[in-house]
mmCIF file with all atom_site columns, C-alpha atoms in Angstrom:
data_model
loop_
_atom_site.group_PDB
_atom_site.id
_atom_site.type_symbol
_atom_site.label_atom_id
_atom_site.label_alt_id
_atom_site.label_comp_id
_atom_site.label_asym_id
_atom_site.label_entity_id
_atom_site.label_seq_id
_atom_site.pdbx_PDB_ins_code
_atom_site.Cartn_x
_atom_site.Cartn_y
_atom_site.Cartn_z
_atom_site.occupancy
_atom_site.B_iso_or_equiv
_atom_site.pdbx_formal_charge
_atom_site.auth_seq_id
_atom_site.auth_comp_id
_atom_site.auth_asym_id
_atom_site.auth_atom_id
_atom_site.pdbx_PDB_model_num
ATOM 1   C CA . UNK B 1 1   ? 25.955 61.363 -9.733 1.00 0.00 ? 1   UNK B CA 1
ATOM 2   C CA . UNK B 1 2   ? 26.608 59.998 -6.541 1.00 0.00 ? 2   UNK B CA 1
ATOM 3   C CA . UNK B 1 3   ? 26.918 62.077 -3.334 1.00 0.00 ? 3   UNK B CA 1
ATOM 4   C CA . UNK B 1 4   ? 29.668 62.508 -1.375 1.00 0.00 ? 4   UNK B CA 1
ATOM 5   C CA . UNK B 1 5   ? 27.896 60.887 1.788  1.00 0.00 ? 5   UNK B CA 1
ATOM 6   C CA . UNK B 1 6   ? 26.722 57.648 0.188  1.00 0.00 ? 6   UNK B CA 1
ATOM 7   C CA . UNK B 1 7   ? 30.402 57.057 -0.544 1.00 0.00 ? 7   UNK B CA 1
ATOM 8   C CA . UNK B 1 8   ? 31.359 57.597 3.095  1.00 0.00 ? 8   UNK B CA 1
ATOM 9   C CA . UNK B 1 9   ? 28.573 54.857 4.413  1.00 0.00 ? 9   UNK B CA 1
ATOM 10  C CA . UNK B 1 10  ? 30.171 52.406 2.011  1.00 0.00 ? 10  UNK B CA 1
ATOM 11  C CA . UNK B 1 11  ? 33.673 52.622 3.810  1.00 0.00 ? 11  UNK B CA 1
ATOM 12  C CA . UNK B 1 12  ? 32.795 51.368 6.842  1.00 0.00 ? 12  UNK B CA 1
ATOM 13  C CA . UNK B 1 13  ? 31.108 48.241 4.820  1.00 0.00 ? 13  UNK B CA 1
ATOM 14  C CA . UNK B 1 14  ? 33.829 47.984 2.769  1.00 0.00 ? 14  UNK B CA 1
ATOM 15  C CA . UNK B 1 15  ? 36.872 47.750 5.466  1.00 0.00 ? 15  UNK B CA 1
ATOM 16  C CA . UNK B 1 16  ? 34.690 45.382 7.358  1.00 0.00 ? 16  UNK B CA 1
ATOM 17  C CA . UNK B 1 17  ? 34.267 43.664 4.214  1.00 0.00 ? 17  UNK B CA 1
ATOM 18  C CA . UNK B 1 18  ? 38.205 43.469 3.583  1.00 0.00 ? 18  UNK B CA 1
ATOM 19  C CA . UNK B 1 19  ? 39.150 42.265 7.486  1.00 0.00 ? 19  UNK B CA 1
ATOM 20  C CA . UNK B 1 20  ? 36.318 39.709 7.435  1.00 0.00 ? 20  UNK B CA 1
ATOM 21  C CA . UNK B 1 21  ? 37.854 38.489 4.219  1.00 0.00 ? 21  UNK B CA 1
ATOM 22  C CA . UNK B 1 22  ? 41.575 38.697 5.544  1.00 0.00 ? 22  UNK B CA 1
ATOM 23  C CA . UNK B 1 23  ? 39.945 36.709 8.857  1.00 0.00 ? 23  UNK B CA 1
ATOM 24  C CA . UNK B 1 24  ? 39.185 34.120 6.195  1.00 0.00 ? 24  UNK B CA 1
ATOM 25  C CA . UNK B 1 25  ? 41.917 33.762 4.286  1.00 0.00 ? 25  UNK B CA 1
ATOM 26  C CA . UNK B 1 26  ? 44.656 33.808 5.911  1.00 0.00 ? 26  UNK B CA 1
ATOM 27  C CA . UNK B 1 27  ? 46.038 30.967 8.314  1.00 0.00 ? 27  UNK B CA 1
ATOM 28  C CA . UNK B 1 28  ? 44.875 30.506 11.798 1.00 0.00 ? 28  UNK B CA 1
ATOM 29  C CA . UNK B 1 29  ? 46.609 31.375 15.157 1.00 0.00 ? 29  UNK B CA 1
ATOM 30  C CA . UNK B 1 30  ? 49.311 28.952 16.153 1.00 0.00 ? 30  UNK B CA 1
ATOM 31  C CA . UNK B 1 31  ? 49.993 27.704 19.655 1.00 0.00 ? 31  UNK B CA 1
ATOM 32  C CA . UNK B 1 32  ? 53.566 27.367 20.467 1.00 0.00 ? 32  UNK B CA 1
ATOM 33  C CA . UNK B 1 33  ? 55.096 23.634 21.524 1.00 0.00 ? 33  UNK B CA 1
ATOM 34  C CA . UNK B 1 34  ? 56.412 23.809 25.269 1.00 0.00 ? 34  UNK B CA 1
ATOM 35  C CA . UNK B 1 35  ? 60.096 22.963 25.494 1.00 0.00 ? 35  UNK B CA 1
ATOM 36  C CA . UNK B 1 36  ? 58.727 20.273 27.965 1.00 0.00 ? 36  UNK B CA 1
ATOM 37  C CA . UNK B 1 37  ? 55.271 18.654 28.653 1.00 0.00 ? 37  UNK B CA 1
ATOM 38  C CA . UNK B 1 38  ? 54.021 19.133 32.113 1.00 0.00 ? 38  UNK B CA 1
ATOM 39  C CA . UNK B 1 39  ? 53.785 16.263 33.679 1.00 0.00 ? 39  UNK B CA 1
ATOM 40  C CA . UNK B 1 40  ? 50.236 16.012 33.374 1.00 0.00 ? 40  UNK B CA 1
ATOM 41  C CA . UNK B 1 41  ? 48.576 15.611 29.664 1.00 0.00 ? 41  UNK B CA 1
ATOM 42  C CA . UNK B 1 42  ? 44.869 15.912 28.655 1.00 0.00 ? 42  UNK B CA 1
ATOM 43  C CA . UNK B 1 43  ? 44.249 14.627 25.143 1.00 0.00 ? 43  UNK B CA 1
ATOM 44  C CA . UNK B 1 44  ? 41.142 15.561 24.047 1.00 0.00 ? 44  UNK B CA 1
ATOM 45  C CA . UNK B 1 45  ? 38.869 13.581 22.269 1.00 0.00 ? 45  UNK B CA 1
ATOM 46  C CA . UNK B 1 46  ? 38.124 13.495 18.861 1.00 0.00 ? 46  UNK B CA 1
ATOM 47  C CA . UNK B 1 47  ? 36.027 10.610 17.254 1.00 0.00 ? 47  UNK B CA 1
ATOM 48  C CA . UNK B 1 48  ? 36.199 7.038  17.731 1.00 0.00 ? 48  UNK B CA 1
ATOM 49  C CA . UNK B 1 49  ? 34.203 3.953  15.098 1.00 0.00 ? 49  UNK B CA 1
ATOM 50  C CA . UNK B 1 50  ? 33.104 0.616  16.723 1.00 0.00 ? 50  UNK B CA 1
ATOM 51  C CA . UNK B 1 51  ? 36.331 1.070  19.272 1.00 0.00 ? 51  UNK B CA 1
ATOM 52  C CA . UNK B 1 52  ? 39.024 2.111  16.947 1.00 0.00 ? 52  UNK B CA 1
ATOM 53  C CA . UNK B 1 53  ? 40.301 5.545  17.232 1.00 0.00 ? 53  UNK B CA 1
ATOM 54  C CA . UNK B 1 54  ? 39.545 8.009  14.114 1.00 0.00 ? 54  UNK B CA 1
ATOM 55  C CA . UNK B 1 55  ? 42.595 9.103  12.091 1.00 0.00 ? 55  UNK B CA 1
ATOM 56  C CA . UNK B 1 56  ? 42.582 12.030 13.824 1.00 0.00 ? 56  UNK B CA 1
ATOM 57  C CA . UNK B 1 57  ? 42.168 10.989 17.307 1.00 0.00 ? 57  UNK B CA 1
ATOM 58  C CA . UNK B 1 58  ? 45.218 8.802  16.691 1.00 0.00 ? 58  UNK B CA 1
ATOM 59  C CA . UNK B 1 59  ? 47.152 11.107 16.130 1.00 0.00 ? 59  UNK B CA 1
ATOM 60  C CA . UNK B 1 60  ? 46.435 12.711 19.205 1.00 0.00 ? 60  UNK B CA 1
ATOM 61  C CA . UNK B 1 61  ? 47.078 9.902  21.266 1.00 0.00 ? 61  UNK B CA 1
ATOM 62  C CA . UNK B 1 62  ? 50.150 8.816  18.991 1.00 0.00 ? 62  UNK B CA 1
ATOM 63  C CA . UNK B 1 63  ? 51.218 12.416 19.672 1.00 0.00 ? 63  UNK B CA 1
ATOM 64  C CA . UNK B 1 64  ? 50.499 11.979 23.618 1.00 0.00 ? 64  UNK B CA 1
ATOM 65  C CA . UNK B 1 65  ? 52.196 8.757  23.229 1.00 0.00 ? 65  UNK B CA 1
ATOM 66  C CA . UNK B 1 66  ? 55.644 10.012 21.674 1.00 0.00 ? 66  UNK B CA 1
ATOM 67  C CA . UNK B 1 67  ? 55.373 12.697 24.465 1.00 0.00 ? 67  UNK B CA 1
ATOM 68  C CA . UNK B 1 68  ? 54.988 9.971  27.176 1.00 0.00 ? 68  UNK B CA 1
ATOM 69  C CA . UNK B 1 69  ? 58.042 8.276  25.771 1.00 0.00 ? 69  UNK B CA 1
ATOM 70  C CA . UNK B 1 70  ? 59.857 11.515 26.050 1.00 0.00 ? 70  UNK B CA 1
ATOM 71  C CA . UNK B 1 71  ? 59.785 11.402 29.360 1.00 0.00 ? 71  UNK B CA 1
ATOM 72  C CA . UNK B 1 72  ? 58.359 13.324 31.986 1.00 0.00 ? 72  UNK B CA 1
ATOM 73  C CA . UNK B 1 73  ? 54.819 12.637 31.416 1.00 0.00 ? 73  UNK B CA 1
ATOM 74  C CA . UNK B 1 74  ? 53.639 10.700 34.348 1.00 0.00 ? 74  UNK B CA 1
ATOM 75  C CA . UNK B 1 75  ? 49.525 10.741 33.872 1.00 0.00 ? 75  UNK B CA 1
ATOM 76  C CA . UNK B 1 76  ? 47.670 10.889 30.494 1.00 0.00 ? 76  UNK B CA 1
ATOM 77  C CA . UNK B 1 77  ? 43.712 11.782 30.570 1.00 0.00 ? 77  UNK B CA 1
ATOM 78  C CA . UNK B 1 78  ? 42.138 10.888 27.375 1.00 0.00 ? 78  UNK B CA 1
ATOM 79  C CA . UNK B 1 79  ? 38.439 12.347 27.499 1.00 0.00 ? 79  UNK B CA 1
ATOM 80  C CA . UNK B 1 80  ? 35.488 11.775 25.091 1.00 0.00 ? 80  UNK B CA 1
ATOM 81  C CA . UNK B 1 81  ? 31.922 10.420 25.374 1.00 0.00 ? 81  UNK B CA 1
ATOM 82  C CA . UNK B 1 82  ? 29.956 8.518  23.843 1.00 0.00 ? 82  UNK B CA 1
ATOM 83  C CA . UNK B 1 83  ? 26.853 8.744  21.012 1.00 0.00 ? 83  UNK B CA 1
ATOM 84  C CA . UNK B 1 84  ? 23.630 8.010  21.976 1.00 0.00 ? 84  UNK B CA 1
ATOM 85  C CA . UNK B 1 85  ? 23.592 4.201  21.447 1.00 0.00 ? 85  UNK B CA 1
ATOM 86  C CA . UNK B 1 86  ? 27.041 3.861  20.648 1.00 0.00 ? 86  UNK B CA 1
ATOM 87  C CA . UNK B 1 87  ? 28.919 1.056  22.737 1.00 0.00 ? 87  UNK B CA 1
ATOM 88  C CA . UNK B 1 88  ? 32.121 2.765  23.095 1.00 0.00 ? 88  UNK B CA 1
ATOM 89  C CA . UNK B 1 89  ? 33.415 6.449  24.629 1.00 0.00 ? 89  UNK B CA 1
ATOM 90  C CA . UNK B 1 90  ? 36.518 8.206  22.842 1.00 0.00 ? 90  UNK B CA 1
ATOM 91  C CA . UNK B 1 91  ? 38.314 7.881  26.325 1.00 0.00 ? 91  UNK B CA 1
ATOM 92  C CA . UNK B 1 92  ? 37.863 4.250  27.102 1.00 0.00 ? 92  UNK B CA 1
ATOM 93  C CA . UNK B 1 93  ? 39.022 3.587  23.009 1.00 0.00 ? 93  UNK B CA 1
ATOM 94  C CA . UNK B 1 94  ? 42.304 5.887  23.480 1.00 0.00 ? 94  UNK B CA 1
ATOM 95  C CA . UNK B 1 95  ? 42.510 4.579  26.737 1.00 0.00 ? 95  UNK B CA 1
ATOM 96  C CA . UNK B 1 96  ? 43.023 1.073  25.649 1.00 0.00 ? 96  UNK B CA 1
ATOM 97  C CA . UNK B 1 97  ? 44.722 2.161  22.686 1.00 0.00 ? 97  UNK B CA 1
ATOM 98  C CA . UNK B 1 98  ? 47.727 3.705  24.441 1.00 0.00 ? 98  UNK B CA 1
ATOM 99  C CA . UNK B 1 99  ? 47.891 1.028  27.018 1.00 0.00 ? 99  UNK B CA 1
ATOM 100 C CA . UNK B 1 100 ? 48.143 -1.832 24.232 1.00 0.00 ? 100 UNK B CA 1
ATOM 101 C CA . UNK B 1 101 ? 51.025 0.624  22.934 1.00 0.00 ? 101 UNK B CA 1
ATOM 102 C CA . UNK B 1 102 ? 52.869 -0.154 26.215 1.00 0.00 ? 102 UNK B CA 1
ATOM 103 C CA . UNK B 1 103 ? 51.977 2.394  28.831 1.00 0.00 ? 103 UNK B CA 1
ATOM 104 C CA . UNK B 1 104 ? 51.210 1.552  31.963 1.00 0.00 ? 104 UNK B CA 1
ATOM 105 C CA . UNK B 1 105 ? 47.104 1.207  32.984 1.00 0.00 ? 105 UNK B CA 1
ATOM 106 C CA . UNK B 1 106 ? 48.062 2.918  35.714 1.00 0.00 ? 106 UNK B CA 1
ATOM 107 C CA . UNK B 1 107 ? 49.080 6.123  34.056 1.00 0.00 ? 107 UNK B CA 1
ATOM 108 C CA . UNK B 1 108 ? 46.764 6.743  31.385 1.00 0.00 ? 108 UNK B CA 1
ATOM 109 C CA . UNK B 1 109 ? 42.740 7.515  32.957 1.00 0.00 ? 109 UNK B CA 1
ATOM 110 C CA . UNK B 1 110 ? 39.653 7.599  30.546 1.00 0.00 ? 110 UNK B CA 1
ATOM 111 C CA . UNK B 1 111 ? 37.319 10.625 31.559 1.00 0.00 ? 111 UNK B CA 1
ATOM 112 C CA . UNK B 1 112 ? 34.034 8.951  29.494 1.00 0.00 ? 112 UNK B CA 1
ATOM 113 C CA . UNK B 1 113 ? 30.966 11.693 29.809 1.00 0.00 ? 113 UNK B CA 1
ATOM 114 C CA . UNK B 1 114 ? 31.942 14.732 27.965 1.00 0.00 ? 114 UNK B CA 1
ATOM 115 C CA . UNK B 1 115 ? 30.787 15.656 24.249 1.00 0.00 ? 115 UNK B CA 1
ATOM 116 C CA . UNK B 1 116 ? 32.421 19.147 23.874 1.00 0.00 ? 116 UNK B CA 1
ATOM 117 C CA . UNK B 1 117 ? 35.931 20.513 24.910 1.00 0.00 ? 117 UNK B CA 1
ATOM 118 C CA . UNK B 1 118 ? 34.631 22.810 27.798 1.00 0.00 ? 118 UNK B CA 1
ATOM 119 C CA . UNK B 1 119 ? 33.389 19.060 29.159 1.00 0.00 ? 119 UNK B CA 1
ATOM 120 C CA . UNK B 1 120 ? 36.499 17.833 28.268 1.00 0.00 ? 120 UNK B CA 1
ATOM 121 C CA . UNK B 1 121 ? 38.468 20.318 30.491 1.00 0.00 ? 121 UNK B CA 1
ATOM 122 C CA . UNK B 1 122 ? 35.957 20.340 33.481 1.00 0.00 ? 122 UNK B CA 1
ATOM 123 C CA . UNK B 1 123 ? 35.777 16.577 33.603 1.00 0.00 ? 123 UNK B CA 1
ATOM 124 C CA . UNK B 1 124 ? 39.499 15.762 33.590 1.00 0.00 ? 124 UNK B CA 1
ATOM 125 C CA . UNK B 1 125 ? 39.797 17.766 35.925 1.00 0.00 ? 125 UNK B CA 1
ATOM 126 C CA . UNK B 1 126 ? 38.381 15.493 38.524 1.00 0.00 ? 126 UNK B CA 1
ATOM 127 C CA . UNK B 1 127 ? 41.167 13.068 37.767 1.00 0.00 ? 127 UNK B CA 1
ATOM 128 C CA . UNK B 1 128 ? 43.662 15.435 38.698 1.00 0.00 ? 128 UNK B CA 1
ATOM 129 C CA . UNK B 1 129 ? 45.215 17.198 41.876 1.00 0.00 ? 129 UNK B CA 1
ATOM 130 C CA . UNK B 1 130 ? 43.801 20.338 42.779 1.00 0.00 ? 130 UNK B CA 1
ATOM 131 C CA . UNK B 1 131 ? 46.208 23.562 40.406 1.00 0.00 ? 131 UNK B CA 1
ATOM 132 C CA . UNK B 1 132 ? 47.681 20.158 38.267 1.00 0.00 ? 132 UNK B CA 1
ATOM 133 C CA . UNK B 1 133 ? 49.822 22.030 35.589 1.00 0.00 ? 133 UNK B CA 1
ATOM 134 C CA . UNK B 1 134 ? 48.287 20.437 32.198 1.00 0.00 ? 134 UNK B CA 1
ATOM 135 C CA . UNK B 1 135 ? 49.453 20.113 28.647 1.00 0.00 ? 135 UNK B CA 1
ATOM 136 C CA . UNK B 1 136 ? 46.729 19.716 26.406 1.00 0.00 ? 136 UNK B CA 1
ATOM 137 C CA . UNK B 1 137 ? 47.507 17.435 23.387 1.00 0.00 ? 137 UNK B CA 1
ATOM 138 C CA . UNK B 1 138 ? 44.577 18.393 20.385 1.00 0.00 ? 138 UNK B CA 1
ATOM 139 C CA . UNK B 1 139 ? 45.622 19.246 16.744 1.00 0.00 ? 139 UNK B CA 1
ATOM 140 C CA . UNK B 1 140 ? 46.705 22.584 15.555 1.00 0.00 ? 140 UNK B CA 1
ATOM 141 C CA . UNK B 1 141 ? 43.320 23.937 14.675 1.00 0.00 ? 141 UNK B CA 1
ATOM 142 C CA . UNK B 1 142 ? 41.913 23.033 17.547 1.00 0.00 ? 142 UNK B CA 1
ATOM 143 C CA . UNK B 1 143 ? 44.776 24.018 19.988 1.00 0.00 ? 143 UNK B CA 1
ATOM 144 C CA . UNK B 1 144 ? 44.238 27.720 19.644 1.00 0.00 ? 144 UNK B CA 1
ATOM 145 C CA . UNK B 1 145 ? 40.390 27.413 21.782 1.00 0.00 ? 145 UNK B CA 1
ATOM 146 C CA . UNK B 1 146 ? 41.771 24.181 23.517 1.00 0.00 ? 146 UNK B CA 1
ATOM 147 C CA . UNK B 1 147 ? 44.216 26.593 25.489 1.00 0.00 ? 147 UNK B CA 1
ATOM 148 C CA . UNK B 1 148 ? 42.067 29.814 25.792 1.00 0.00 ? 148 UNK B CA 1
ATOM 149 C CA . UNK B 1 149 ? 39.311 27.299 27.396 1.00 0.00 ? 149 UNK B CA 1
ATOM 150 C CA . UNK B 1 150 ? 41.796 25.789 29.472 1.00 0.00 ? 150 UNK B CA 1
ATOM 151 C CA . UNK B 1 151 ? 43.006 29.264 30.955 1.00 0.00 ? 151 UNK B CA 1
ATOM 152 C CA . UNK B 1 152 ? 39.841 30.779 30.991 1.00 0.00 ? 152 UNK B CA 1
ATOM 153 C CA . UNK B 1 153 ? 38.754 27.536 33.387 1.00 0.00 ? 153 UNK B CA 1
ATOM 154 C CA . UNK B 1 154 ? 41.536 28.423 35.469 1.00 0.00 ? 154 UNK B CA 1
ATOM 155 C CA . UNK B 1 155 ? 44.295 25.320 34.635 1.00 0.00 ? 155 UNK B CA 1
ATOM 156 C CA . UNK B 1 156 ? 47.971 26.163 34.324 1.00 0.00 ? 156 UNK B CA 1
ATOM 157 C CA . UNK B 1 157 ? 48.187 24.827 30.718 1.00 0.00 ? 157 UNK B CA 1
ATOM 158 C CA . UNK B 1 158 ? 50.225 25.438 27.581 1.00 0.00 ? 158 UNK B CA 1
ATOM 159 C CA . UNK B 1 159 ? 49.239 22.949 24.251 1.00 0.00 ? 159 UNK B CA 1
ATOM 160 C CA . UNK B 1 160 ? 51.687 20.247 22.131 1.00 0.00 ? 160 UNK B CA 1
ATOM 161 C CA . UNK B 1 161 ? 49.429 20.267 18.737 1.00 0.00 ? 161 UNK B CA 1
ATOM 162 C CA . UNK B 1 162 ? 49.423 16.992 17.090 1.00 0.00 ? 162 UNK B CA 1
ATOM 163 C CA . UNK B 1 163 ? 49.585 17.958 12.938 1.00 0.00 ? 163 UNK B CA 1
ATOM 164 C CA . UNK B 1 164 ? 46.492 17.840 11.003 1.00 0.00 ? 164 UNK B CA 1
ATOM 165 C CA . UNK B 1 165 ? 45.692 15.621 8.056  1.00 0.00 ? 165 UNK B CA 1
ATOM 166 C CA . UNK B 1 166 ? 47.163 16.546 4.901  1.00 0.00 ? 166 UNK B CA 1
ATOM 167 C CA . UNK B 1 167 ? 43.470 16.728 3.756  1.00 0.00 ? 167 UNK B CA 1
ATOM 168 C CA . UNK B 1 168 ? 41.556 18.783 6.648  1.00 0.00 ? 168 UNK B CA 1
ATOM 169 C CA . UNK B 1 169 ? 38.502 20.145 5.295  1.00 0.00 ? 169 UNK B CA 1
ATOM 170 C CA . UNK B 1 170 ? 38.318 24.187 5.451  1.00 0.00 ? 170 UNK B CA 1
ATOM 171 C CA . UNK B 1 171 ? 34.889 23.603 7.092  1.00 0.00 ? 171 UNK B CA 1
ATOM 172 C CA . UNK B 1 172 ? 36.476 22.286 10.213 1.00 0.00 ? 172 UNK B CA 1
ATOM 173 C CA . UNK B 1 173 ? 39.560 25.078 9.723  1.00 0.00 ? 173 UNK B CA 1
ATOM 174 C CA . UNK B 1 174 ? 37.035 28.099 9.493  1.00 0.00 ? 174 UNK B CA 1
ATOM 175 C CA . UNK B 1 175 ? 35.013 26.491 12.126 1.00 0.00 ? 175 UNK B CA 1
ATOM 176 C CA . UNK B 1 176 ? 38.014 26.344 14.360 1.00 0.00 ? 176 UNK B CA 1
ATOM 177 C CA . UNK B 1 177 ? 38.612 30.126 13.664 1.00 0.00 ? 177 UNK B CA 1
ATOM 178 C CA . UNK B 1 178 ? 35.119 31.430 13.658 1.00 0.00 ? 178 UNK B CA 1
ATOM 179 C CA . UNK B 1 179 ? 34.882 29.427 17.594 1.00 0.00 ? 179 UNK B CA 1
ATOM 180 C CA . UNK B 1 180 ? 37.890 31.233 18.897 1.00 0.00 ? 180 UNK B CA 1
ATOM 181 C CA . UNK B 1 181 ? 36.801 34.612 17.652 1.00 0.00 ? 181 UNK B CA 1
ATOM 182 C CA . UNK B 1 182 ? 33.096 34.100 19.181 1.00 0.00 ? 182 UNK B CA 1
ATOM 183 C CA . UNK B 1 183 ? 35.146 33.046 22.172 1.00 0.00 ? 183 UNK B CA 1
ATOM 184 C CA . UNK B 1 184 ? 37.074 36.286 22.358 1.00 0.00 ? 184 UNK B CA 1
ATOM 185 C CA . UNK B 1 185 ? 34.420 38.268 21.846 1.00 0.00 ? 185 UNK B CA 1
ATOM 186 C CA . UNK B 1 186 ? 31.579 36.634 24.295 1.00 0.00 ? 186 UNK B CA 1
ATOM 187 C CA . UNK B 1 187 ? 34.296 35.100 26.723 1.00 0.00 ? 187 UNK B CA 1
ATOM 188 C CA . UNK B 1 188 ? 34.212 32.324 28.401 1.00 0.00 ? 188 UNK B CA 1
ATOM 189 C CA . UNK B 1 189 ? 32.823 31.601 31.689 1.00 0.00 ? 189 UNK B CA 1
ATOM 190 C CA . UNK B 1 190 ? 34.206 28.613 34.192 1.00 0.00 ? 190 UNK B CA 1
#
């Protein structure tokens, strides 16, 4: 027979149990699309091969693109790096990509050192004006951190989330999640 107070150390377990399971399962936070892009957009990178854009970099920059045509969007940073040994950065490929796609050179920089979206952030902003409102284009996983990063560096930013593949792995989904709760927890530091 069981005692009444190994019962009541199992509750605590158990609820923790249930939300972490809840946390799991269910789907992710969603940003919500502005009404208008500032005029400013930062699409962050994703992954490029031998100078083509991923799948699902292009459809960030597509997305960044169709905004652009919009109107209103006068400057597009694309940001990514570069692999050891690898030729190419993810902002020189999108760069090129969206210019070949008709929009101006002028308009669209490529920020070329940064592996990780906090890089992303800090490095565009050297391409900007000083308090540049921003509009982060990333995909709806992703968009959730993108934006808490973003604020927590100190940008005026809200996030247009390009849709994810009809086949995203829940690795990358539960990654996404599991970030932006560490990320709540620990904070984030500019």
């Amino acid at each position: 027979m069981r005692s009444r107070g190994s019962t009541l150390t199992l509750l605590p377990l158990a609820v923790v149990s249930l939300l972490a399971l809840g946390f799991l399962l269910l789907p992710g936070p969603r940003v919500p699309h502005p009404q208008q892009p500032y005029a400013a957009v930062v699409v962050l990178g994703a992954a490029q091969y031998a100078g083509k854009p991923s799948p699902a970099f292009q459809r960030r920059l597509d997305h960044a693109l169709a905004l652009y045509r919009a109107g209103g969007v006068q400057t597009i940073v694309v940001t990514g790096g570069r692999r050891p040994g690898d030729p190419h950065t993810e902002g020189e490929v999108g760069r090129s990509y969206l210019t070949r796609l008709g929009i101006p050179a002028a308009r669209v920089l490529a920020e070329t050192r940064s592996r990780t979206t906090i890089e992303n952030l800090r490095n565009a902003r050297v391409y900007l004006p000083p308090h540049t409102p921003i509009t982060l284009v990333t995909d709806e996983a992703h968009a959730p951190r993108a934006l808490a990063l973003a604020r927590a560096l100190g940008f005026q930013a809200n996030a247009s989330a390009s849709p994810l593949s009809a086949n995203v792995s829940t690795s990358y989904l539960l990654r996404e999640k599991l970030a932006l709760a560490a990320y709540a927890l620990i904070g984030i530091r500019g």
